[in-house]
JSON list of C-alpha atoms in Angstrom, two decimals:
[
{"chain": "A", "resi": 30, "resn": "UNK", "atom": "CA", "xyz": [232.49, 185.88, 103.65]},
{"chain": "A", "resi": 31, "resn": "UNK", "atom": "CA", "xyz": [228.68, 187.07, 103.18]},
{"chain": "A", "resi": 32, "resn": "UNK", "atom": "CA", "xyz": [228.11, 188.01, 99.41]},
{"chain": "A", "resi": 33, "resn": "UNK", "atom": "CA", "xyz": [224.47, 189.57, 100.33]},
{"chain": "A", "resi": 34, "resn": "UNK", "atom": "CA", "xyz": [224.19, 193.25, 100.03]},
{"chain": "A", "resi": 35, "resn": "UNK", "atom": "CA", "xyz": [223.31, 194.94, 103.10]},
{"chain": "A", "resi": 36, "resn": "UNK", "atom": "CA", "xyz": [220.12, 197.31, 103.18]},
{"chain": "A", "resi": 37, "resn": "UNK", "atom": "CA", "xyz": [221.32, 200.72, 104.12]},
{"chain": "A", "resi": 38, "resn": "UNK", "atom": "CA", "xyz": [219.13, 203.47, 104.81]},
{"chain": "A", "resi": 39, "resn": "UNK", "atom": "CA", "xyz": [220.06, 206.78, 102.52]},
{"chain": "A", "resi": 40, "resn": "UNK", "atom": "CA", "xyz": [218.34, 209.60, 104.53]},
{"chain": "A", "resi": 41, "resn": "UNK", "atom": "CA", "xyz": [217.72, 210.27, 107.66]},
{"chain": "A", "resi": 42, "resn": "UNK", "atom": "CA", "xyz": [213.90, 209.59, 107.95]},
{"chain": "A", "resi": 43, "resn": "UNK", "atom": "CA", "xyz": [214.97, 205.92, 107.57]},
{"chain": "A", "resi": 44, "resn": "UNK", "atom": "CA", "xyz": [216.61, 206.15, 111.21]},
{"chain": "A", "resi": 45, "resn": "UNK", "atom": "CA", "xyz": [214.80, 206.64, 114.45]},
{"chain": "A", "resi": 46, "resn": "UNK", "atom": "CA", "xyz": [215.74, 208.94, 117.59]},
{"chain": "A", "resi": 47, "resn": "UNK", "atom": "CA", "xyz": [216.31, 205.50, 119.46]},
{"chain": "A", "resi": 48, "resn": "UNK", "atom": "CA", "xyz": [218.89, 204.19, 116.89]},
{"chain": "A", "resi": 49, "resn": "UNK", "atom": "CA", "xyz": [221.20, 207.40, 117.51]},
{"chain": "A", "resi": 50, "resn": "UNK", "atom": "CA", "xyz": [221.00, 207.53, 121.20]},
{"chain": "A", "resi": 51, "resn": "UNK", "atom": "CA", "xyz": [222.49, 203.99, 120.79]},
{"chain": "A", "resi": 52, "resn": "UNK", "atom": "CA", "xyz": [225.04, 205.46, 118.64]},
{"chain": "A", "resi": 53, "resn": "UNK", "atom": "CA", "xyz": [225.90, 208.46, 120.57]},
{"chain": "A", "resi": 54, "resn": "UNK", "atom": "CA", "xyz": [226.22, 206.14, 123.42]},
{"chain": "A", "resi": 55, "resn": "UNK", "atom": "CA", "xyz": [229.15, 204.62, 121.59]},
{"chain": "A", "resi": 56, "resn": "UNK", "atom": "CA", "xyz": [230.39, 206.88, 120.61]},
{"chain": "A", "resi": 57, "resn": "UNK", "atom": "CA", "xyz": [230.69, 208.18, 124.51]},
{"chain": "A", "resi": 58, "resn": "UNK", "atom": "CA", "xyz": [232.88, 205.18, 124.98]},
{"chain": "A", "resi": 59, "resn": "UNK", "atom": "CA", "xyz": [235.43, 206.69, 122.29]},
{"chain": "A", "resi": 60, "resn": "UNK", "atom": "CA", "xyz": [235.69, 203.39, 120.71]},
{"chain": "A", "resi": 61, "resn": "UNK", "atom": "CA", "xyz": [238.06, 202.29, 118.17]},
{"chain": "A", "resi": 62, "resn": "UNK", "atom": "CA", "xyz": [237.99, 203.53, 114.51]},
{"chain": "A", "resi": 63, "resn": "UNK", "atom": "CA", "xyz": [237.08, 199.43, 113.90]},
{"chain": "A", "resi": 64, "resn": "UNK", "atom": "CA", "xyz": [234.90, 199.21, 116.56]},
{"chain": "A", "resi": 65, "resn": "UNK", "atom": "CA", "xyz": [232.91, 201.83, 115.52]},
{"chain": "A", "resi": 66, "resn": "UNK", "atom": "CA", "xyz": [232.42, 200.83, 112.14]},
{"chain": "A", "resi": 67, "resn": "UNK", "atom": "CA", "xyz": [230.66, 197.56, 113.38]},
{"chain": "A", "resi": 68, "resn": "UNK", "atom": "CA", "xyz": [228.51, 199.04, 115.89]},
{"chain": "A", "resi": 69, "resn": "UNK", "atom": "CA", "xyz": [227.72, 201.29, 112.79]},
{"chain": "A", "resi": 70, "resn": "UNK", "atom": "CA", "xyz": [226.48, 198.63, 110.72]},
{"chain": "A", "resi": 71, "resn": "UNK", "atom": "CA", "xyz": [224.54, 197.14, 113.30]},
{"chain": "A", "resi": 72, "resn": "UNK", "atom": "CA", "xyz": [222.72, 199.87, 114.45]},
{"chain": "A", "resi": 73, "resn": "UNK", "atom": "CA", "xyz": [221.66, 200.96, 111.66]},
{"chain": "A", "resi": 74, "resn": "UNK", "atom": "CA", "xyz": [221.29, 198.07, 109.20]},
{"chain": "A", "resi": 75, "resn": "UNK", "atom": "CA", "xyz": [220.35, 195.69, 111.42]},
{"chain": "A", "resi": 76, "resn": "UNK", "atom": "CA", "xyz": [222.95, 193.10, 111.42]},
{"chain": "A", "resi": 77, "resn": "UNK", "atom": "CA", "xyz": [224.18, 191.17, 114.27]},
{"chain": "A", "resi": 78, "resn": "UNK", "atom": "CA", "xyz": [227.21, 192.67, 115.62]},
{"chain": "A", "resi": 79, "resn": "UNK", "atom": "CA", "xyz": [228.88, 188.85, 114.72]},
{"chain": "A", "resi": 80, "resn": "UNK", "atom": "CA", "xyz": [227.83, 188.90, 111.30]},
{"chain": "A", "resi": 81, "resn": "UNK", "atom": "CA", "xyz": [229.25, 191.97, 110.66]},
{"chain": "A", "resi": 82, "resn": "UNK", "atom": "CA", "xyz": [232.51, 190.45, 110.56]},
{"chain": "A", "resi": 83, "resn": "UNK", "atom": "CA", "xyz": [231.84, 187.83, 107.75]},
{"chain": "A", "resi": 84, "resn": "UNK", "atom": "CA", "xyz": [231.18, 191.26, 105.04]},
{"chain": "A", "resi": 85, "resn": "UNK", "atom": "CA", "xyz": [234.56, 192.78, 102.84]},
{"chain": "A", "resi": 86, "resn": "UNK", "atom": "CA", "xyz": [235.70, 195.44, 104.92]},
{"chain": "A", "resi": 87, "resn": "UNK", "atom": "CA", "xyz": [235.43, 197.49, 101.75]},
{"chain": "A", "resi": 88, "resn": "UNK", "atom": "CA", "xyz": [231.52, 197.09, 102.01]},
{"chain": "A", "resi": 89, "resn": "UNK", "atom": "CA", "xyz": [231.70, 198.08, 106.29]},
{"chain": "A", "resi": 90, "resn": "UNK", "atom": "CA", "xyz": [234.06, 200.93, 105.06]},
{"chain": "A", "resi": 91, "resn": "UNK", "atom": "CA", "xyz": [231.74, 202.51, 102.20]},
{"chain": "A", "resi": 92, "resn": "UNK", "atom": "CA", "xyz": [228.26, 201.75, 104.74]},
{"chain": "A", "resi": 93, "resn": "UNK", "atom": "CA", "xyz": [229.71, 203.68, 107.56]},
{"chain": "A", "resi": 94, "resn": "UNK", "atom": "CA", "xyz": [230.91, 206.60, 105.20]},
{"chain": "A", "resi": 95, "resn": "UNK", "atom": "CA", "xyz": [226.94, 206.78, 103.49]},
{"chain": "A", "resi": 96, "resn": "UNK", "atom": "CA", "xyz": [225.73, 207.10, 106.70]},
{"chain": "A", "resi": 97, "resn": "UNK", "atom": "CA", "xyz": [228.11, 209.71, 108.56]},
{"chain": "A", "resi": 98, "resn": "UNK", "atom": "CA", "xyz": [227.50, 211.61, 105.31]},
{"chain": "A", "resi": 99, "resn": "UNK", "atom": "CA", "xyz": [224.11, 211.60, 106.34]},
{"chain": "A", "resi": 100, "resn": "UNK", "atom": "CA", "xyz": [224.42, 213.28, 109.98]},
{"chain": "A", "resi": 101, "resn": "UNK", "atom": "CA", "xyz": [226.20, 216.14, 108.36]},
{"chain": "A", "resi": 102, "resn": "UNK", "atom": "CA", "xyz": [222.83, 217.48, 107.27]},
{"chain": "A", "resi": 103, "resn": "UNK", "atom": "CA", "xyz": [220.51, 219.91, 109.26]},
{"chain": "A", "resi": 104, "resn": "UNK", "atom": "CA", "xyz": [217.30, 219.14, 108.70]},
{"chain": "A", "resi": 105, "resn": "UNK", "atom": "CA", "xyz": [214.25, 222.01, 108.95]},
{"chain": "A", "resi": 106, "resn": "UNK", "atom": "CA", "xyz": [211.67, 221.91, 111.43]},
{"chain": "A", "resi": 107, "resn": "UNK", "atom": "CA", "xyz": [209.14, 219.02, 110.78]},
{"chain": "A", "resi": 108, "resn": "UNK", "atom": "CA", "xyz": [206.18, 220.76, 112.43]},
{"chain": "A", "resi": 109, "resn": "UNK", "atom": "CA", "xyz": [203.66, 217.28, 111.64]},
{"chain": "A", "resi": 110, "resn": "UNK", "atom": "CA", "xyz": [204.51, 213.77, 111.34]},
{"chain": "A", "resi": 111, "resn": "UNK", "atom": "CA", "xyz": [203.16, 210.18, 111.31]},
{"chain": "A", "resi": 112, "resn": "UNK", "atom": "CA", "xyz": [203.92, 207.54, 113.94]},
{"chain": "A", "resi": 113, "resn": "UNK", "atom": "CA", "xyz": [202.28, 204.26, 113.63]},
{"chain": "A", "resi": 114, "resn": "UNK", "atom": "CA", "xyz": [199.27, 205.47, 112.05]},
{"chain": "A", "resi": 115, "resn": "UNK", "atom": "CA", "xyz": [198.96, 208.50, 114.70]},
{"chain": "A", "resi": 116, "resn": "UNK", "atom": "CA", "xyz": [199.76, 212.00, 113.81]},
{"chain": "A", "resi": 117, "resn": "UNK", "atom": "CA", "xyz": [201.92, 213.89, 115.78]},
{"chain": "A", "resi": 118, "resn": "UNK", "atom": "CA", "xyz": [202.50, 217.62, 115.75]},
{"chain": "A", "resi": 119, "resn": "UNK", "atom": "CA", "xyz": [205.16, 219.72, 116.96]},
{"chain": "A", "resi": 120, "resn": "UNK", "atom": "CA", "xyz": [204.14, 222.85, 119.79]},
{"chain": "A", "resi": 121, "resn": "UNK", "atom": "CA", "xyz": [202.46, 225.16, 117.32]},
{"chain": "A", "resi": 122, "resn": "UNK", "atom": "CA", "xyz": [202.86, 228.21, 119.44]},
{"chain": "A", "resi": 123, "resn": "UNK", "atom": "CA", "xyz": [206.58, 228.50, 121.81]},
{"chain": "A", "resi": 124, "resn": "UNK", "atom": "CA", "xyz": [205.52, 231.49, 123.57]},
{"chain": "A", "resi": 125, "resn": "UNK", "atom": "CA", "xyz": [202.63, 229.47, 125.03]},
{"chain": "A", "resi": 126, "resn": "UNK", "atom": "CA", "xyz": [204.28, 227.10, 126.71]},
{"chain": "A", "resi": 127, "resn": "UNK", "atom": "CA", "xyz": [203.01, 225.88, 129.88]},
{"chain": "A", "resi": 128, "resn": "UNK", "atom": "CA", "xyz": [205.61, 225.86, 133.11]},
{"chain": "A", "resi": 129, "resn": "UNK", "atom": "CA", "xyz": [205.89, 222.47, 133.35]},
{"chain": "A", "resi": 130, "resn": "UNK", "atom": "CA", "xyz": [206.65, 222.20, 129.57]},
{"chain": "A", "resi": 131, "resn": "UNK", "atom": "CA", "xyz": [209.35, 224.45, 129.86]},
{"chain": "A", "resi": 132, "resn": "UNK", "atom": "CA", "xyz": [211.47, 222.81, 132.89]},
{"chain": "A", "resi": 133, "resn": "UNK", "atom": "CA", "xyz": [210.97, 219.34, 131.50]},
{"chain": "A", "resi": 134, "resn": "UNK", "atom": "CA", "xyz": [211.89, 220.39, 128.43]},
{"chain": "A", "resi": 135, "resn": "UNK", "atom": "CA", "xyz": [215.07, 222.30, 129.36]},
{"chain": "A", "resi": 136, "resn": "UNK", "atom": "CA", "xyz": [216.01, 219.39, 131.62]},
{"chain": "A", "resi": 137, "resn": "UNK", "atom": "CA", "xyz": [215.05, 216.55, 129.43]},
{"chain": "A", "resi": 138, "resn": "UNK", "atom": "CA", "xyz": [217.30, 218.18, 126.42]},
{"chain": "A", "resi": 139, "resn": "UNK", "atom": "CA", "xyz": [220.84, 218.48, 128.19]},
{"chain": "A", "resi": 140, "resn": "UNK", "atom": "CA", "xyz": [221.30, 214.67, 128.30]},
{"chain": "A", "resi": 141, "resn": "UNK", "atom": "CA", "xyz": [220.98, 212.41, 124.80]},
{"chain": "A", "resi": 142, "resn": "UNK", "atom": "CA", "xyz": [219.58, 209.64, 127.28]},
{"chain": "A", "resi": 143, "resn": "UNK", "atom": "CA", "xyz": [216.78, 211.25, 127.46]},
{"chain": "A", "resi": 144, "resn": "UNK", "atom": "CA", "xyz": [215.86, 213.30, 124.05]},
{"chain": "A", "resi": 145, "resn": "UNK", "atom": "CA", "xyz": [213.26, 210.83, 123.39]},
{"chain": "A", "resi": 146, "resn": "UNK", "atom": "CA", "xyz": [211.37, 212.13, 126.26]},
{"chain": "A", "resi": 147, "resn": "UNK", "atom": "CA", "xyz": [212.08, 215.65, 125.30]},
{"chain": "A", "resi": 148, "resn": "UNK", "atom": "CA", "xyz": [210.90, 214.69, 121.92]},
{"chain": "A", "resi": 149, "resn": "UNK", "atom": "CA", "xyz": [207.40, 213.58, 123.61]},
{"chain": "A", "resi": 150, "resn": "UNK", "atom": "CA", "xyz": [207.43, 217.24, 125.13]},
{"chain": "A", "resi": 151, "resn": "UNK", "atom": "CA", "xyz": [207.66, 218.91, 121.35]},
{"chain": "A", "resi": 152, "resn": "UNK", "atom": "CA", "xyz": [205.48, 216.57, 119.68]},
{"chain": "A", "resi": 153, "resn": "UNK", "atom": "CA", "xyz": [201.82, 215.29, 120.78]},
{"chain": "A", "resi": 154, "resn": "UNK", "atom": "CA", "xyz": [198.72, 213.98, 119.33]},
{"chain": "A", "resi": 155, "resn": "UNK", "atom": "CA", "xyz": [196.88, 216.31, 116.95]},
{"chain": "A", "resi": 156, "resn": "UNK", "atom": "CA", "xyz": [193.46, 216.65, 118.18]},
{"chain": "A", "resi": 157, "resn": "UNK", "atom": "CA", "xyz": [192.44, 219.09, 115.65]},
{"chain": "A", "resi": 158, "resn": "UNK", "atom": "CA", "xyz": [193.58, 220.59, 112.47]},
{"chain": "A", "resi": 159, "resn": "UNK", "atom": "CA", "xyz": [192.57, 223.16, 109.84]},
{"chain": "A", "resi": 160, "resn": "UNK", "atom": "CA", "xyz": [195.10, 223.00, 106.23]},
{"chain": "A", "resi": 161, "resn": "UNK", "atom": "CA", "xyz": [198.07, 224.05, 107.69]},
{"chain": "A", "resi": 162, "resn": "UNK", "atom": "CA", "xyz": [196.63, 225.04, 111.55]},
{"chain": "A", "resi": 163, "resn": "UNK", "atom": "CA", "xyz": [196.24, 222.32, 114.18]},
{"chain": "A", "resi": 164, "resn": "UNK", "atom": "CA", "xyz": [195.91, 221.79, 117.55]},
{"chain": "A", "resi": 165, "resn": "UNK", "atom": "CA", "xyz": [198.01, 219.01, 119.75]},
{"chain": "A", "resi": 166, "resn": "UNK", "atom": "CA", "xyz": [197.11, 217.25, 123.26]},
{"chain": "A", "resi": 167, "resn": "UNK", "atom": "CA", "xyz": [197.36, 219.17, 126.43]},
{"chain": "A", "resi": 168, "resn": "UNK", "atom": "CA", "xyz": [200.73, 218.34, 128.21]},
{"chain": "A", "resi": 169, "resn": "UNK", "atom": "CA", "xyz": [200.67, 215.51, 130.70]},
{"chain": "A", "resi": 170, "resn": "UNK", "atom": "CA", "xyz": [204.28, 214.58, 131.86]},
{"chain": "A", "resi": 171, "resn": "UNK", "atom": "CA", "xyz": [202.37, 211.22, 133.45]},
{"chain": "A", "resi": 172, "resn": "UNK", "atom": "CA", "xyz": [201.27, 210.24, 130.03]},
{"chain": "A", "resi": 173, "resn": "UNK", "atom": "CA", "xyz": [204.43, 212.01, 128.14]},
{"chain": "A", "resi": 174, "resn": "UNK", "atom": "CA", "xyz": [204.79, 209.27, 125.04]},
{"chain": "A", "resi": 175, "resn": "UNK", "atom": "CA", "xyz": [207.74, 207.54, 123.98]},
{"chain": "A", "resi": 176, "resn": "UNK", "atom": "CA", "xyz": [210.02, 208.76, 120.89]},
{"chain": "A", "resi": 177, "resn": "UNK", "atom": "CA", "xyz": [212.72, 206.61, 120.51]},
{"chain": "A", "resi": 178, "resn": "UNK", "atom": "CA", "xyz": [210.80, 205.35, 117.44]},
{"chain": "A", "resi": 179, "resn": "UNK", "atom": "CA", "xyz": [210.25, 208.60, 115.73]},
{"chain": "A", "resi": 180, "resn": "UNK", "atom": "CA", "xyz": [211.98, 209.87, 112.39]},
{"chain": "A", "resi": 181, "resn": "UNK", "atom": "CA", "xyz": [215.76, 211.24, 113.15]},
{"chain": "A", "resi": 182, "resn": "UNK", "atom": "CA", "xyz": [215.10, 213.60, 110.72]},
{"chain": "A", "resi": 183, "resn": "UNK", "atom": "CA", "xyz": [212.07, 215.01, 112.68]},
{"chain": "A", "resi": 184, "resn": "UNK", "atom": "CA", "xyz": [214.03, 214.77, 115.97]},
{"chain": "A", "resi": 185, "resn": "UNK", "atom": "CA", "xyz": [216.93, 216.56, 114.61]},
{"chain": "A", "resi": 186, "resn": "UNK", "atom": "CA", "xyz": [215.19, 219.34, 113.03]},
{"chain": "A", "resi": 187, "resn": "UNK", "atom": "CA", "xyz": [213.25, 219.86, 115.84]},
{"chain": "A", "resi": 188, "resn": "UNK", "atom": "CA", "xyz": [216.67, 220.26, 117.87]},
{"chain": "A", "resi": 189, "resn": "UNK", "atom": "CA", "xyz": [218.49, 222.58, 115.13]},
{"chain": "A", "resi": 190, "resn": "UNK", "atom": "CA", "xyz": [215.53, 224.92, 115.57]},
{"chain": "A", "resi": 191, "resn": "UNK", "atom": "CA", "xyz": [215.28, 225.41, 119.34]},
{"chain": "A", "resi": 192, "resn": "UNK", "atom": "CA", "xyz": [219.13, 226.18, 119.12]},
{"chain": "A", "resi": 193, "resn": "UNK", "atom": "CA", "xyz": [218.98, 228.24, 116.17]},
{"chain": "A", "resi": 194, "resn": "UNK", "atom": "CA", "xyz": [216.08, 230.41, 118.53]},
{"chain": "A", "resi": 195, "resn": "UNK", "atom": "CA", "xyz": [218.40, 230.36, 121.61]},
{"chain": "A", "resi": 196, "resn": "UNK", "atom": "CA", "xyz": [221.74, 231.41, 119.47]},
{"chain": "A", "resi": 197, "resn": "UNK", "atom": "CA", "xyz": [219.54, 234.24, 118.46]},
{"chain": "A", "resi": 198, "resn": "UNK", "atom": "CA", "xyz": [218.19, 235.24, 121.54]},
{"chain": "A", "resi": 199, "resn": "UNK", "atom": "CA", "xyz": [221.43, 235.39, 122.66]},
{"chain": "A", "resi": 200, "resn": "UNK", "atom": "CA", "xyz": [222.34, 237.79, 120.08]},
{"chain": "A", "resi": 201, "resn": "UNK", "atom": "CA", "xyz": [219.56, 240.79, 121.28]},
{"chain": "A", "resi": 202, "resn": "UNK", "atom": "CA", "xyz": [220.20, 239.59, 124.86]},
{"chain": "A", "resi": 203, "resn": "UNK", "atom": "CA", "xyz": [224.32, 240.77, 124.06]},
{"chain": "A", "resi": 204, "resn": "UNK", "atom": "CA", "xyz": [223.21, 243.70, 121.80]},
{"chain": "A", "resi": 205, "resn": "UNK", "atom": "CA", "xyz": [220.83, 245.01, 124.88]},
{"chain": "A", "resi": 206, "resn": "UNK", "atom": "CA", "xyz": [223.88, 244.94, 127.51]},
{"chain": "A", "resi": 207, "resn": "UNK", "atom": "CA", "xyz": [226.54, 246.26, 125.45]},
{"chain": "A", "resi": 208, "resn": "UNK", "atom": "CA", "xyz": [223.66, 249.62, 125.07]},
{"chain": "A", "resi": 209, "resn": "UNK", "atom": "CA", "xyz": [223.20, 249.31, 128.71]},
{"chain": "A", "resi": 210, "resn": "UNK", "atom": "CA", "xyz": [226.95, 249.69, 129.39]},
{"chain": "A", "resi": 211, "resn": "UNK", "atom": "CA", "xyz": [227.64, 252.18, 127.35]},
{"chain": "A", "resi": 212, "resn": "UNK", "atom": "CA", "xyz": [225.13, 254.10, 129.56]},
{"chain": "A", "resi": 213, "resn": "UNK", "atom": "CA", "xyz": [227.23, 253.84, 132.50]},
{"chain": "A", "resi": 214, "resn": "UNK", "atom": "CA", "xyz": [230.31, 256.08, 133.50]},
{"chain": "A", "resi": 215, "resn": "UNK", "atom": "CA", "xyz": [233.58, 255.88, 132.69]},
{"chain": "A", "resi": 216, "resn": "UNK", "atom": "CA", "xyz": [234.21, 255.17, 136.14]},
{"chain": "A", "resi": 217, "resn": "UNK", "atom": "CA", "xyz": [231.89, 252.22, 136.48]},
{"chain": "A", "resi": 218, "resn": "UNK", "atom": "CA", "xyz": [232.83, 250.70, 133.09]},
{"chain": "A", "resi": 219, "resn": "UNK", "atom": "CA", "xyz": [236.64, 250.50, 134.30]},
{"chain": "A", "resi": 220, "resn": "UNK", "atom": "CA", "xyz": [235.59, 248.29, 136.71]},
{"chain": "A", "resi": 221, "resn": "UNK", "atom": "CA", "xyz": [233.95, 246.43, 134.22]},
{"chain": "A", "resi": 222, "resn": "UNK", "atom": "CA", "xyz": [236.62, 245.81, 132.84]},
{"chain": "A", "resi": 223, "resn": "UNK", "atom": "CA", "xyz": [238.50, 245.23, 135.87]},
{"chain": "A", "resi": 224, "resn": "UNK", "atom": "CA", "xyz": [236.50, 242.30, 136.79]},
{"chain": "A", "resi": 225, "resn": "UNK", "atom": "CA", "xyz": [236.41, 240.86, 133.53]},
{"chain": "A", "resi": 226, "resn": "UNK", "atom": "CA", "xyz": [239.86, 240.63, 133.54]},
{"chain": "A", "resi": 227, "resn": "UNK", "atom": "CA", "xyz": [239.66, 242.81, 129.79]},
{"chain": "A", "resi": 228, "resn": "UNK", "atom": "CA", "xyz": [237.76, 239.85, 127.99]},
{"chain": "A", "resi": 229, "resn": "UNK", "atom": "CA", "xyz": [234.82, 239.77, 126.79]},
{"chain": "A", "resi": 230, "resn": "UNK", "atom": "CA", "xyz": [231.51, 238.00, 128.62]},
{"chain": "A", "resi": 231, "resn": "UNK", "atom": "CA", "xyz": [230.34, 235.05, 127.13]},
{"chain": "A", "resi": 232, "resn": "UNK", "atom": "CA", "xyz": [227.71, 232.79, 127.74]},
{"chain": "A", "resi": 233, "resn": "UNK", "atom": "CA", "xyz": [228.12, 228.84, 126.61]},
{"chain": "A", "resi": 234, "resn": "UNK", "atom": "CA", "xyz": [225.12, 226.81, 125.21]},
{"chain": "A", "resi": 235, "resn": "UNK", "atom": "CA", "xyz": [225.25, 223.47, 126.29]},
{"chain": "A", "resi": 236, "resn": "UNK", "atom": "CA", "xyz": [225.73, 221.07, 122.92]},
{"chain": "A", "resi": 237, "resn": "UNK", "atom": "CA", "xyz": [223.01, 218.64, 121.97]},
{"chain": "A", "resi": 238, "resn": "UNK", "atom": "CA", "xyz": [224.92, 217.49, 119.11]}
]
């Protein structure tokens, strides 16, 4: 049995992007409760998936608890952040989005496998900055950079926000066609209803998390 203490990070800025789209993969499997714990640990603290064996199972119990404590948080938006010595900064204007920002980054965000990428969509290069104003890279898809190494923290905040914005857009986008409808006749709003089968319309977001 080890008797070492095992280094476990306490927030997420200590994980990376790359570490939980291992994770998540794992989790895909639906492992067992055991299982899991392990892959936990060694994920995340580093230790060989055989070593993990040789710590009390009191010590693999309270590690995996710290850290699914942790991914109950929702971190803010991280709009600047540090990356091997290179800043990076998140797309300082939405609205401005190029075309080929937007369908890369709608496509690149339905699939874990490939958040990192999505990640490189958000976040670029600074080129220029003013206090709190700055300026990122032009958007190459070609030259798109990596994130699996990024903070989780920044990744996940960046990925509460965007759904936070949709859920609300949602919201005036239902408030506009319930106004709409009640413009239309009686007539025409029975068949509404007739086609709806008397439930209400509802539109699903797709789950990142």
């Amino acid at each position: 049995m080890k008797t070492q203490k095992l280094t476990v990070p306490n927030k997420l800025s200590e994980l990376t992007l790359g570490q939980y789209q291992k994770f998540n993969k794992i989790l895909g499997k639906d492992p067992d409760l055991d299982f899991l714990r392990k892959k936990t640990v060694e994920i995340f603290c580093g230790v060989p998936l055989p070593e993990v064996d040789q710590y009390k199972f009191t010590s693999i119990v309270e590690v995996t608890e710290i850290i699914n404590k942790m991914f109950e948080e929702k971190p803010k938006l991280i709009q600047r952040f540090e990356k091997n010595g290179t800043e990076y900064g998140f797309i300082p204007v939405l609205t401005d989005m190029s075309f080929g920002e937007f369908v890369d980054l709608d496509t690149l965000m339905s699939d874990w496998d490939t958040m990192d990428d999505a990640m490189g969509v958000l976040y670029r290069k600074v080129k220029q900055k003013h206090k709190e104003q700055y300026l990122i890279e032009d958007y190459d898809s070609d030259k798109r950079e990596n994130m699996k190494d990024m903070p989780l923290d920044v990744a996940l905040g960046a990925i509460f926000f965007l759904q936070s914005l949709r859920k609300e857009s949602l919201k005036h986008l239902e408030f506009y066609l319930q106004k709409q409808v009640r413009k239309l006749s009686p007539q025409m709003r029975k068949h509404l209803e007739r086609i709806s089968a008397g439930g209400q319309p509802s539109i699903k977001l797709q789950k990142v998390i």
